[in-house]
Amino acid sequence: MTPSLIKQLCPQRQGFACLSCYRSEISGFVTDFLLDPRLAQLRFHMRGTLQKHGGHLRIGSLFSGWGVLEMTVRELERQWNQVFPDQPLHADVKFLCERDRRKQAYLMTRFSGIPVFQDVADLAKKKAPTADGSAADVPEARK
């Protein structure tokens, strides 16, 4: 890969794995979602769903990739709580799961303290191998 291509992919010269470069795009997307008048109906339904579940959103991520969806949810939580302080959102990423070793390494640094499982096939067990070589309890789904 040429240095000019790396610079195009990531101004910080970290290559494909640097998603922090996309933080402003994620932030802009979330801002549009929260403020666009055409999405008022969707926000209304989301507020109703959050109220029904006490404002808590538990996330278990399969095929996590670089964690863009999880980063977007964290940004949504941050901005949501500024726009709707009377009805806070608590987004809690419980686990991630990714087979690609490069992505696992990135996820472990980006989501420190959250288990990154190696294979979705292992999630049917009570304990599953994690990317750091240990094993962790697989969180149970709530109904």
Coordinates of C-alpha atoms in Angstrom, one line a residue:
M1 CA 0.0 0.0 0.0
T2 CA 1.4 3.4 -1.0
P3 CA 1.8 6.2 1.6
S4 CA -0.6 8.4 -0.4
L5 CA -3.3 5.7 -0.4
I6 CA -2.9 5.3 3.4
K7 CA -3.2 9.1 3.8
Q8 CA -6.4 9.0 1.8
L9 CA -7.8 6.2 3.9
C10 CA -6.8 7.7 7.2
P11 CA -5.4 11.2 7.8
Q12 CA -3.6 9.9 10.9
R13 CA -1.8 7.3 8.7
Q14 CA -3.2 4.4 10.7
G15 CA -4.7 2.6 7.6
F16 CA -8.0 0.8 7.4
A17 CA -8.3 0.1 11.1
C18 CA -8.6 3.8 12.1
L19 CA -12.2 4.5 12.5
S20 CA -11.7 7.5 14.7
C21 CA -11.3 9.4 11.5
Y22 CA -15.0 8.7 10.8
R23 CA -16.2 10.0 14.1
S24 CA -17.4 13.3 12.6
E25 CA -19.4 11.5 10.0
I26 CA -20.9 9.2 12.7
S27 CA -21.7 12.3 14.8
G28 CA -23.3 14.1 11.8
F29 CA -25.4 11.0 11.0
V30 CA -26.7 10.9 14.6
T31 CA -27.4 14.6 14.7
D32 CA -29.4 14.3 11.4
F33 CA -31.4 11.5 13.0
L34 CA -32.2 13.5 16.1
L35 CA -33.0 16.8 14.5
D36 CA -34.5 16.0 11.0
P37 CA -38.2 16.9 11.1
R38 CA -38.9 14.1 8.6
L39 CA -37.8 11.5 11.2
A40 CA -40.1 12.8 14.0
Q41 CA -42.4 9.7 13.8
L42 CA -39.4 7.4 14.1
R43 CA -38.1 9.3 17.1
F44 CA -41.6 9.1 18.7
H45 CA -41.7 5.3 18.3
M46 CA -38.1 5.0 19.6
R47 CA -39.0 7.1 22.7
G48 CA -42.0 4.8 23.4
T49 CA -39.8 1.7 23.0
L50 CA -37.2 3.1 25.3
Q51 CA -39.8 4.1 27.9
K52 CA -41.2 0.5 27.8
H53 CA -37.7 -0.9 28.5
G54 CA -36.7 1.7 31.1
G55 CA -34.3 3.5 28.7
H56 CA -31.9 0.6 28.6
L57 CA -30.5 -0.8 25.4
R58 CA -28.4 -4.0 25.7
I59 CA -26.3 -4.8 22.7
G60 CA -24.7 -8.1 21.7
S61 CA -22.9 -7.7 18.4
L62 CA -22.4 -10.6 16.0
F63 CA -20.1 -10.2 13.0
S64 CA -18.9 -6.9 14.6
G65 CA -16.4 -6.0 12.0
W66 CA -14.7 -2.7 13.0
G67 CA -17.4 -1.9 15.5
V68 CA -19.0 1.0 13.5
L69 CA -22.5 0.2 14.5
E70 CA -21.5 0.0 18.2
M71 CA -19.7 3.4 17.9
T72 CA -22.8 4.9 16.3
V73 CA -25.0 3.6 19.1
R74 CA -22.6 5.2 21.7
E75 CA -22.7 8.5 19.8
L76 CA -26.5 8.2 19.6
E77 CA -26.6 7.7 23.4
R78 CA -24.4 10.8 24.0
Q79 CA -26.5 13.0 21.7
W80 CA -29.9 11.5 22.7
N81 CA -29.2 12.3 26.4
Q82 CA -28.5 16.0 25.4
V83 CA -31.6 16.3 23.3
F84 CA -34.0 14.3 25.6
P85 CA -32.6 14.7 29.1
D86 CA -36.0 13.8 30.5
Q87 CA -35.8 10.3 28.9
P88 CA -32.2 9.1 29.0
L89 CA -30.9 6.3 26.9
H90 CA -28.4 3.9 28.4
A91 CA -26.7 1.8 25.7
D92 CA -24.7 -1.1 27.1
V93 CA -22.5 -3.2 24.7
K94 CA -22.4 -6.6 26.4
F95 CA -20.2 -8.4 23.9
L96 CA -18.8 -8.4 20.4
C97 CA -18.0 -11.3 18.1
E98 CA -15.6 -11.2 15.2
R99 CA -13.4 -13.9 13.5
D100 CA -10.9 -11.6 11.8
R101 CA -7.8 -11.2 14.1
R102 CA -7.0 -7.7 13.0
K103 CA -10.5 -6.6 13.7
Q104 CA -10.5 -8.4 17.1
A105 CA -7.3 -6.5 18.1
Y106 CA -9.0 -3.2 17.2
L107 CA -12.2 -4.1 19.0
M108 CA -10.3 -5.1 22.1
T109 CA -8.6 -1.6 22.3
R110 CA -11.7 0.3 21.2
F111 CA -14.1 -1.5 23.6
S112 CA -11.8 -2.2 26.5
G113 CA -13.4 -4.5 29.2
I114 CA -16.0 -5.9 26.8
P115 CA -15.6 -9.5 25.7
V116 CA -14.7 -10.0 22.1
F117 CA -15.7 -13.6 21.2
Q118 CA -13.9 -15.4 18.4
D119 CA -16.8 -17.3 16.7
V120 CA -20.6 -17.0 16.7
A121 CA -20.8 -20.8 16.8
D122 CA -19.4 -20.8 20.3
L123 CA -22.0 -18.4 21.6
A124 CA -24.5 -21.3 22.2
K125 CA -22.3 -22.4 25.1
K126 CA -22.2 -20.9 28.6
K127 CA -18.5 -20.0 28.2
A128 CA -16.8 -19.2 24.9
P129 CA -13.2 -18.4 23.8
T130 CA -12.4 -14.7 23.5
A131 CA -9.9 -12.9 21.3
D132 CA -7.4 -12.4 24.1
G133 CA -7.1 -16.2 24.5
S134 CA -9.2 -16.6 27.6
A135 CA -12.8 -17.6 28.0
A136 CA -15.8 -15.5 29.2
D137 CA -19.4 -16.2 30.1
V138 CA -21.8 -15.6 27.2
P139 CA -24.4 -13.1 28.3
E140 CA -28.0 -14.5 28.3
A141 CA -30.7 -12.9 26.2
R142 CA -33.5 -11.2 28.1
K143 CA -37.0 -11.6 27.0

